[in-house]
Amino acid sequence: TYQISVAQSLNNLASLDDDVNLTKDAESTYDEALVIDHSMAALNPPVYQAYVVATLNHKATLYRHTQQIEKAERALLEAQAICRDRVKGDAAIYQPSLAETLHNLGDLYFETNRRKKAEETYKEVLAIGRNGLRTKPAAYQPVVAENLYSLADLYTVTKQMKEAEQDFKEALEIYRALVNTNPSTYYPRVAMTLNKLGTLYNDAERLEEARQDFEEALEIYSELVKTNPGTYLPDVATTLNSIATLYGRTGRVPEAEQAFVQALTIRWGLAKANPSVYQEQVSSTLHDWTRMYTETNTDKTPPPELIRRVVDKYLQSEPRN
């Protein structure tokens, strides 16, 4: 009765350890959970092998975070083998688990530049998702959208822009529909996908389409940041930086300057609290701002009074150089 609850609690504890970078503790806790999962699966494989699969996926995520790629791949391949063995007998349990495992495996292949294998794996998950839509659309719409997004990301890297646009747009359509049932989860994904499309259009010189997507993404993030600034403030800054660069490209220099100031203000504030993560983004915004003047043949640099305004707001306690 209680062993599987212990294993699930161990999984939760290991995930927490992973979040706070207690890697060795997390790994040993996942191992303890797996011992229980395997012992239960020996008694009733159809039911409890699903728990083995879940723990293997969690453990693979830990290994990916810590760049232990071979261990991550072994865990995912073991989970995949279990799912493939069980899926014909109990598709209701093991089909979603197979889709999740394959998606994680596709991400691993993508991260390690095995792009062909990543594409094949994402496509298999997409086929599972599309097939599942016939009977359980609510369960499989997120699977389809997630793998379309991942494929589009892959196609962007491999310069297959037509395919990337098509998949991003289909993913966006699904995410917009899912907002109606779960806005807290899917509203951010709408904004994330809009930013990807905006970047794709910007690179393709389709500037009006890029502007529309960036501005809608900014509108969404500006709403989300009101209730969760810690999560979404960096996204607001990134989108402002993209909009500012786009405005510069289309000759809207005063509007670009305003957006750069807003992006820089946010990034400088974030960098003060966490310089190792955000200081480079401050430099990136200043670089993009300066480059805008070069590209628009404007004999200017970022106006000192605007930079000073940012410095005064966030570095009042710092000695000025």
mmCIF file of C-alpha atoms in Angstrom:
data_model
loop_
_atom_site.group_PDB
_atom_site.id
_atom_site.type_symbol
_atom_site.label_atom_id
_atom_site.label_comp_id
_atom_site.label_asym_id
_atom_site.label_seq_id
_atom_site.Cartn_x
_atom_site.Cartn_y
_atom_site.Cartn_z
ATOM 1 C CA THR A 1 0.000 0.000 0.000
ATOM 2 C CA TYR A 2 2.628 2.492 1.028
ATOM 3 C CA GLN A 3 5.822 1.554 -0.794
ATOM 4 C CA ILE A 4 4.842 3.312 -4.012
ATOM 5 C CA SER A 5 3.914 6.434 -2.010
ATOM 6 C CA VAL A 6 7.387 6.369 -0.493
ATOM 7 C CA ALA A 7 8.877 6.122 -3.978
ATOM 8 C CA GLN A 8 6.835 9.088 -5.187
ATOM 9 C CA SER A 9 7.901 11.135 -2.180
ATOM 10 C CA LEU A 10 11.517 10.234 -2.924
ATOM 11 C CA ASN A 11 10.996 11.432 -6.495
ATOM 12 C CA ASN A 12 9.683 14.766 -5.207
ATOM 13 C CA LEU A 13 12.617 15.111 -2.816
ATOM 14 C CA ALA A 14 15.125 14.300 -5.571
ATOM 15 C CA SER A 15 13.527 16.885 -7.852
ATOM 16 C CA LEU A 16 13.877 19.487 -5.101
ATOM 17 C CA ASP A 17 17.524 18.512 -4.573
ATOM 18 C CA ASP A 18 18.081 18.947 -8.304
ATOM 19 C CA ASP A 19 16.487 22.402 -8.214
ATOM 20 C CA VAL A 20 18.934 23.563 -5.533
ATOM 21 C CA ASN A 21 21.945 21.877 -7.192
ATOM 22 C CA LEU A 22 22.346 19.058 -4.675
ATOM 23 C CA THR A 23 23.188 16.738 -7.530
ATOM 24 C CA LYS A 24 24.639 13.796 -5.636
ATOM 25 C CA ASP A 25 21.784 13.794 -3.161
ATOM 26 C CA ALA A 26 19.273 13.911 -6.019
ATOM 27 C CA GLU A 27 20.900 11.010 -7.840
ATOM 28 C CA SER A 28 21.033 8.773 -4.756
ATOM 29 C CA THR A 29 17.410 9.610 -3.915
ATOM 30 C CA TYR A 30 16.262 8.726 -7.434
ATOM 31 C CA ASP A 31 18.213 5.468 -7.123
ATOM 32 C CA GLU A 32 16.380 4.683 -3.883
ATOM 33 C CA ALA A 33 13.047 5.392 -5.583
ATOM 34 C CA LEU A 34 14.003 3.129 -8.497
ATOM 35 C CA VAL A 35 14.758 0.229 -6.150
ATOM 36 C CA ILE A 36 11.221 0.468 -4.806
ATOM 37 C CA ASP A 37 9.725 0.954 -8.283
ATOM 38 C CA HIS A 38 11.517 -2.128 -9.614
ATOM 39 C CA SER A 39 10.482 -4.248 -6.621
ATOM 40 C CA MET A 40 6.839 -3.276 -7.133
ATOM 41 C CA ALA A 41 7.096 -3.844 -10.884
ATOM 42 C CA ALA A 42 8.364 -7.374 -10.233
ATOM 43 C CA LEU A 43 5.093 -8.097 -8.418
ATOM 44 C CA ASN A 44 2.780 -6.415 -10.939
ATOM 45 C CA PRO A 45 4.591 -5.312 -14.125
ATOM 46 C CA PRO A 46 1.637 -3.843 -16.059
ATOM 47 C CA VAL A 47 0.812 -1.420 -13.266
ATOM 48 C CA TYR A 48 4.132 -0.530 -11.701
ATOM 49 C CA GLN A 49 6.507 -0.407 -14.651
ATOM 50 C CA ALA A 50 4.906 2.974 -15.391
ATOM 51 C CA TYR A 51 6.456 4.220 -12.144
ATOM 52 C CA VAL A 52 9.845 2.900 -13.254
ATOM 53 C CA VAL A 53 9.465 4.855 -16.496
ATOM 54 C CA ALA A 54 8.553 8.065 -14.655
ATOM 55 C CA THR A 55 11.555 7.849 -12.319
ATOM 56 C CA LEU A 56 13.911 7.083 -15.209
ATOM 57 C CA ASN A 57 12.655 10.197 -16.996
ATOM 58 C CA HIS A 58 13.217 12.303 -13.882
ATOM 59 C CA LYS A 59 16.690 10.865 -13.454
ATOM 60 C CA ALA A 60 17.503 11.565 -17.109
ATOM 61 C CA THR A 61 16.501 15.204 -16.569
ATOM 62 C CA LEU A 62 18.976 15.399 -13.684
ATOM 63 C CA TYR A 63 21.712 13.937 -15.875
ATOM 64 C CA ARG A 64 20.934 16.422 -18.662
ATOM 65 C CA HIS A 65 21.170 19.323 -16.212
ATOM 66 C CA THR A 66 24.599 18.100 -15.133
ATOM 67 C CA GLN A 67 25.817 17.277 -18.650
ATOM 68 C CA GLN A 68 26.014 13.524 -17.958
ATOM 69 C CA ILE A 69 24.752 12.825 -21.442
ATOM 70 C CA GLU A 70 25.535 9.116 -21.689
ATOM 71 C CA LYS A 71 23.763 8.387 -18.394
ATOM 72 C CA ALA A 72 20.764 10.463 -19.479
ATOM 73 C CA GLU A 73 20.529 8.592 -22.766
ATOM 74 C CA ARG A 74 20.777 5.182 -21.076
ATOM 75 C CA ALA A 75 17.966 6.077 -18.676
ATOM 76 C CA LEU A 76 15.722 7.292 -21.488
ATOM 77 C CA LEU A 77 16.428 4.280 -23.693
ATOM 78 C CA GLU A 78 15.560 1.978 -20.793
ATOM 79 C CA ALA A 79 12.310 3.878 -20.233
ATOM 80 C CA GLN A 80 11.550 3.752 -23.952
ATOM 81 C CA ALA A 81 12.085 -0.022 -24.080
ATOM 82 C CA ILE A 82 9.632 -0.547 -21.211
ATOM 83 C CA CYS A 83 7.008 1.640 -22.873
ATOM 84 C CA ARG A 84 7.320 -0.074 -26.244
ATOM 85 C CA ASP A 85 7.006 -3.453 -24.567
ATOM 86 C CA ARG A 86 3.876 -2.440 -22.646
ATOM 87 C CA VAL A 87 2.084 -0.077 -24.985
ATOM 88 C CA LYS A 88 0.165 -2.725 -26.952
ATOM 89 C CA GLY A 89 -1.235 -4.247 -23.782
ATOM 90 C CA ASP A 90 -2.112 -0.976 -22.048
ATOM 91 C CA ALA A 91 -2.049 2.010 -24.383
ATOM 92 C CA ALA A 92 -3.963 4.210 -21.941
ATOM 93 C CA ILE A 93 -1.048 4.165 -19.485
ATOM 94 C CA TYR A 94 1.988 3.596 -21.677
ATOM 95 C CA GLN A 95 1.203 5.648 -24.809
ATOM 96 C CA PRO A 96 1.486 8.989 -22.947
ATOM 97 C CA SER A 97 4.595 7.711 -21.159
ATOM 98 C CA LEU A 98 6.145 6.692 -24.482
ATOM 99 C CA ALA A 99 5.377 10.133 -25.922
ATOM 100 C CA GLU A 100 6.991 11.896 -22.954
ATOM 101 C CA THR A 101 10.050 9.657 -23.021
ATOM 102 C CA LEU A 102 10.566 10.069 -26.764
ATOM 103 C CA HIS A 103 10.182 13.832 -26.493
ATOM 104 C CA ASN A 104 12.856 13.935 -23.792
ATOM 105 C CA LEU A 105 15.058 11.742 -25.966
ATOM 106 C CA GLY A 106 14.505 14.091 -28.909
ATOM 107 C CA ASP A 107 15.556 17.036 -26.747
ATOM 108 C CA LEU A 108 18.701 15.156 -25.750
ATOM 109 C CA TYR A 109 19.565 14.456 -29.387
ATOM 110 C CA PHE A 110 18.920 18.103 -30.306
ATOM 111 C CA GLU A 111 21.102 19.381 -27.460
ATOM 112 C CA THR A 112 23.947 17.092 -28.556
ATOM 113 C CA ASN A 113 23.692 18.082 -32.245
ATOM 114 C CA ARG A 114 22.283 14.742 -33.414
ATOM 115 C CA ARG A 115 19.742 16.640 -35.457
ATOM 116 C CA LYS A 116 18.576 13.862 -37.759
ATOM 117 C CA LYS A 117 17.835 11.588 -34.813
ATOM 118 C CA ALA A 118 16.126 14.471 -33.023
ATOM 119 C CA GLU A 119 13.906 15.135 -36.041
ATOM 120 C CA GLU A 120 12.964 11.460 -36.398
ATOM 121 C CA THR A 121 12.156 11.212 -32.693
ATOM 122 C CA TYR A 122 10.044 14.381 -32.582
ATOM 123 C CA LYS A 123 8.165 13.197 -35.669
ATOM 124 C CA GLU A 124 7.379 9.873 -34.010
ATOM 125 C CA VAL A 125 5.984 11.682 -30.968
ATOM 126 C CA LEU A 126 4.011 13.987 -33.248
ATOM 127 C CA ALA A 127 2.478 10.935 -34.951
ATOM 128 C CA ILE A 128 1.532 9.518 -31.541
ATOM 129 C CA GLY A 129 -0.036 12.841 -30.616
ATOM 130 C CA ARG A 130 -2.009 13.224 -33.841
ATOM 131 C CA ASN A 131 -3.296 9.668 -33.499
ATOM 132 C CA GLY A 132 -4.297 10.344 -29.894
ATOM 133 C CA LEU A 133 -6.281 13.433 -30.931
ATOM 134 C CA ARG A 134 -8.934 11.164 -32.429
ATOM 135 C CA THR A 135 -9.968 9.742 -29.066
ATOM 136 C CA LYS A 136 -8.489 12.039 -26.405
ATOM 137 C CA PRO A 137 -7.982 15.526 -27.857
ATOM 138 C CA ALA A 138 -7.600 17.215 -24.462
ATOM 139 C CA ALA A 139 -4.780 14.850 -23.499
ATOM 140 C CA TYR A 140 -2.912 14.941 -26.796
ATOM 141 C CA GLN A 141 -3.243 18.571 -27.946
ATOM 142 C CA PRO A 142 -0.344 19.596 -25.683
ATOM 143 C CA VAL A 143 1.752 16.707 -27.036
ATOM 144 C CA VAL A 144 1.163 17.836 -30.619
ATOM 145 C CA ALA A 145 1.867 21.489 -29.848
ATOM 146 C CA GLU A 146 5.025 20.759 -27.859
ATOM 147 C CA ASN A 147 6.531 18.600 -30.574
ATOM 148 C CA LEU A 148 5.566 20.990 -33.358
ATOM 149 C CA TYR A 149 7.360 23.709 -31.404
ATOM 150 C CA SER A 150 10.431 21.505 -30.935
ATOM 151 C CA LEU A 151 10.489 20.562 -34.615
ATOM 152 C CA ALA A 152 10.182 24.240 -35.582
ATOM 153 C CA ASP A 153 13.113 25.074 -33.294
ATOM 154 C CA LEU A 154 15.129 22.334 -34.964
ATOM 155 C CA TYR A 155 14.176 23.544 -38.449
ATOM 156 C CA THR A 156 15.224 27.080 -37.523
ATOM 157 C CA VAL A 157 18.697 25.798 -36.654
ATOM 158 C CA THR A 158 18.896 23.776 -39.882
ATOM 159 C CA LYS A 159 17.641 26.785 -41.926
ATOM 160 C CA GLN A 160 14.442 25.029 -43.065
ATOM 161 C CA MET A 161 12.488 28.231 -42.589
ATOM 162 C CA LYS A 162 9.324 27.238 -44.442
ATOM 163 C CA GLU A 163 8.937 24.144 -42.280
ATOM 164 C CA ALA A 164 9.802 26.107 -39.138
ATOM 165 C CA GLU A 165 7.170 28.748 -39.860
ATOM 166 C CA GLN A 166 4.518 26.143 -40.614
ATOM 167 C CA ASP A 167 5.148 24.231 -37.385
ATOM 168 C CA PHE A 168 5.391 27.330 -35.190
ATOM 169 C CA LYS A 169 2.092 28.593 -36.607
ATOM 170 C CA GLU A 170 0.322 25.286 -35.998
ATOM 171 C CA ALA A 171 1.722 25.102 -32.462
ATOM 172 C CA LEU A 172 0.572 28.676 -31.858
ATOM 173 C CA GLU A 173 -2.943 27.848 -33.020
ATOM 174 C CA ILE A 174 -3.135 24.947 -30.560
ATOM 175 C CA TYR A 175 -1.695 26.969 -27.685
ATOM 176 C CA ARG A 176 -4.243 29.729 -28.321
ATOM 177 C CA ALA A 177 -7.029 27.155 -28.057
ATOM 178 C CA LEU A 178 -5.570 25.650 -24.884
ATOM 179 C CA VAL A 179 -5.493 29.075 -23.208
ATOM 180 C CA ASN A 180 -9.270 28.799 -22.830
ATOM 181 C CA THR A 181 -8.952 25.790 -20.534
ATOM 182 C CA ASN A 182 -5.609 26.481 -18.792
ATOM 183 C CA PRO A 183 -4.459 30.101 -19.207
ATOM 184 C CA SER A 184 -1.703 29.978 -16.569
ATOM 185 C CA THR A 185 0.090 27.196 -18.457
ATOM 186 C CA TYR A 186 -0.557 28.102 -22.079
ATOM 187 C CA TYR A 187 -0.700 31.901 -22.147
ATOM 188 C CA PRO A 188 3.102 32.005 -21.638
ATOM 189 C CA ARG A 189 3.537 29.453 -24.418
ATOM 190 C CA VAL A 190 1.539 31.644 -26.787
ATOM 191 C CA ALA A 191 3.954 34.495 -26.018
ATOM 192 C CA MET A 192 6.988 32.236 -26.337
ATOM 193 C CA THR A 193 5.854 30.999 -29.764
ATOM 194 C CA LEU A 194 5.048 34.540 -30.939
ATOM 195 C CA ASN A 195 8.587 35.563 -30.044
ATOM 196 C CA LYS A 196 9.975 32.669 -32.072
ATOM 197 C CA LEU A 197 7.834 33.592 -35.071
ATOM 198 C CA GLY A 198 8.772 37.245 -34.686
ATOM 199 C CA THR A 199 12.450 36.365 -34.780
ATOM 200 C CA LEU A 200 11.922 34.141 -37.822
ATOM 201 C CA TYR A 201 10.059 36.929 -39.660
ATOM 202 C CA ASN A 202 12.640 39.514 -38.643
ATOM 203 C CA ASP A 203 15.442 37.379 -40.071
ATOM 204 C CA ALA A 204 13.421 36.925 -43.280
ATOM 205 C CA GLU A 205 12.875 40.708 -43.647
ATOM 206 C CA ARG A 206 9.134 40.274 -43.083
ATOM 207 C CA LEU A 207 9.249 43.165 -40.682
ATOM 208 C CA GLU A 208 5.571 44.010 -40.341
ATOM 209 C CA GLU A 209 4.725 40.423 -39.395
ATOM 210 C CA ALA A 210 7.635 40.425 -36.961
ATOM 211 C CA ARG A 211 6.400 43.660 -35.371
ATOM 212 C CA GLN A 212 2.896 42.292 -34.862
ATOM 213 C CA ASP A 213 4.166 39.110 -33.210
ATOM 214 C CA PHE A 214 6.696 40.870 -30.968
ATOM 215 C CA GLU A 215 4.144 43.450 -29.847
ATOM 216 C CA GLU A 216 1.546 40.786 -29.026
ATOM 217 C CA ALA A 217 4.161 38.788 -27.102
ATOM 218 C CA LEU A 218 5.102 41.919 -25.147
ATOM 219 C CA GLU A 219 1.455 42.587 -24.332
ATOM 220 C CA ILE A 220 1.094 39.056 -22.915
ATOM 221 C CA TYR A 221 4.319 39.170 -20.908
ATOM 222 C CA SER A 222 3.400 42.611 -19.551
ATOM 223 C CA GLU A 223 0.233 41.087 -18.132
ATOM 224 C CA LEU A 224 1.963 37.997 -16.780
ATOM 225 C CA VAL A 225 4.664 40.032 -15.048
ATOM 226 C CA LYS A 226 2.063 41.784 -12.889
ATOM 227 C CA THR A 227 1.429 38.600 -10.940
ATOM 228 C CA ASN A 228 4.751 36.772 -11.430
ATOM 229 C CA PRO A 229 7.619 39.231 -12.009
ATOM 230 C CA GLY A 230 10.318 36.781 -10.969
ATOM 231 C CA THR A 231 9.450 34.461 -13.826
ATOM 232 C CA TYR A 232 8.459 36.842 -16.610
ATOM 233 C CA LEU A 233 10.502 40.027 -16.164
ATOM 234 C CA PRO A 234 13.426 38.576 -18.172
ATOM 235 C CA ASP A 235 10.966 37.728 -20.986
ATOM 236 C CA VAL A 236 9.660 41.305 -20.986
ATOM 237 C CA ALA A 237 13.232 42.582 -21.361
ATOM 238 C CA THR A 238 14.065 40.134 -24.151
ATOM 239 C CA THR A 239 10.930 41.052 -26.093
ATOM 240 C CA LEU A 240 11.569 44.793 -25.602
ATOM 241 C CA ASN A 241 15.087 44.299 -26.927
ATOM 242 C CA SER A 242 13.716 42.528 -30.018
ATOM 243 C CA ILE A 243 11.127 45.258 -30.583
ATOM 244 C CA ALA A 244 13.730 47.987 -30.172
ATOM 245 C CA THR A 245 15.991 46.365 -32.759
ATOM 246 C CA LEU A 246 13.053 46.004 -35.146
ATOM 247 C CA TYR A 247 11.989 49.637 -34.690
ATOM 248 C CA GLY A 248 15.544 50.679 -35.480
ATOM 249 C CA ARG A 249 15.509 48.635 -38.673
ATOM 250 C CA THR A 250 12.316 50.367 -39.792
ATOM 251 C CA GLY A 251 13.564 53.879 -39.041
ATOM 252 C CA ARG A 252 11.535 54.408 -35.868
ATOM 253 C CA VAL A 253 14.574 55.571 -33.910
ATOM 254 C CA PRO A 254 12.834 57.477 -31.053
ATOM 255 C CA GLU A 255 10.555 54.474 -30.354
ATOM 256 C CA ALA A 256 13.564 52.170 -30.546
ATOM 257 C CA GLU A 257 15.420 54.320 -28.014
ATOM 258 C CA GLN A 258 12.472 54.165 -25.629
ATOM 259 C CA ALA A 259 12.259 50.373 -25.905
ATOM 260 C CA PHE A 260 16.029 50.025 -25.417
ATOM 261 C CA VAL A 261 15.814 52.155 -22.256
ATOM 262 C CA GLN A 262 13.045 49.924 -20.889
ATOM 263 C CA ALA A 263 14.962 46.731 -21.732
ATOM 264 C CA LEU A 264 18.170 48.085 -20.255
ATOM 265 C CA THR A 265 16.416 49.286 -17.102
ATOM 266 C CA ILE A 266 15.016 45.804 -16.466
ATOM 267 C CA ARG A 267 18.232 43.987 -17.334
ATOM 268 C CA TRP A 268 20.376 46.261 -15.211
ATOM 269 C CA GLY A 269 18.089 45.637 -12.264
ATOM 270 C CA LEU A 270 18.259 41.881 -12.821
ATOM 271 C CA ALA A 271 22.049 42.050 -13.183
ATOM 272 C CA LYS A 272 22.411 43.850 -9.877
ATOM 273 C CA ALA A 273 20.727 40.904 -8.143
ATOM 274 C CA ASN A 274 22.313 38.187 -10.319
ATOM 275 C CA PRO A 275 25.289 39.505 -12.305
ATOM 276 C CA SER A 276 26.560 36.115 -13.476
ATOM 277 C CA VAL A 277 23.329 35.521 -15.391
ATOM 278 C CA TYR A 278 22.214 38.974 -16.526
ATOM 279 C CA GLN A 279 25.323 41.161 -16.901
ATOM 280 C CA GLU A 280 25.923 39.751 -20.368
ATOM 281 C CA GLN A 281 22.362 40.708 -21.323
ATOM 282 C CA VAL A 282 23.037 44.294 -20.230
ATOM 283 C CA SER A 283 26.023 44.338 -22.558
ATOM 284 C CA SER A 284 23.931 42.792 -25.331
ATOM 285 C CA THR A 285 21.290 45.531 -25.086
ATOM 286 C CA LEU A 286 23.946 48.278 -25.146
ATOM 287 C CA HIS A 287 25.572 46.573 -28.147
ATOM 288 C CA ASP A 288 22.263 46.316 -30.051
ATOM 289 C CA TRP A 289 21.447 49.923 -29.217
ATOM 290 C CA THR A 290 24.806 51.187 -30.492
ATOM 291 C CA ARG A 291 24.546 49.011 -33.608
ATOM 292 C CA MET A 292 21.152 50.524 -34.380
ATOM 293 C CA TYR A 293 22.744 53.946 -34.795
ATOM 294 C CA THR A 294 25.386 52.492 -37.105
ATOM 295 C CA GLU A 295 22.820 50.694 -39.238
ATOM 296 C CA THR A 296 20.584 53.769 -39.500
ATOM 297 C CA ASN A 297 23.567 56.004 -40.329
ATOM 298 C CA THR A 298 22.829 58.031 -37.225
ATOM 299 C CA ASP A 299 25.909 59.696 -35.835
ATOM 300 C CA LYS A 300 25.009 58.896 -32.251
ATOM 301 C CA THR A 301 25.673 56.559 -29.384
ATOM 302 C CA PRO A 302 23.179 55.606 -26.691
ATOM 303 C CA PRO A 303 22.348 58.999 -25.142
ATOM 304 C CA PRO A 304 24.293 59.508 -21.899
ATOM 305 C CA GLU A 305 21.298 61.062 -20.150
ATOM 306 C CA LEU A 306 19.236 57.941 -20.824
ATOM 307 C CA ILE A 307 21.998 55.642 -19.615
ATOM 308 C CA ARG A 308 22.378 57.844 -16.534
ATOM 309 C CA ARG A 309 18.665 57.515 -15.823
ATOM 310 C CA VAL A 310 19.021 53.753 -15.749
ATOM 311 C CA VAL A 311 22.140 53.906 -13.607
ATOM 312 C CA ASP A 312 20.530 56.345 -11.167
ATOM 313 C CA LYS A 313 17.482 54.132 -10.747
ATOM 314 C CA TYR A 314 19.300 50.890 -9.964
ATOM 315 C CA LEU A 315 22.777 51.843 -8.804
ATOM 316 C CA GLN A 316 22.106 54.780 -6.487
ATOM 317 C CA SER A 317 24.087 53.145 -3.736
ATOM 318 C CA GLU A 318 27.041 52.356 -5.991
ATOM 319 C CA PRO A 319 30.017 54.701 -6.460
ATOM 320 C CA ARG A 320 29.867 56.175 -9.939
ATOM 321 C CA ASN A 321 32.909 55.688 -12.227
#
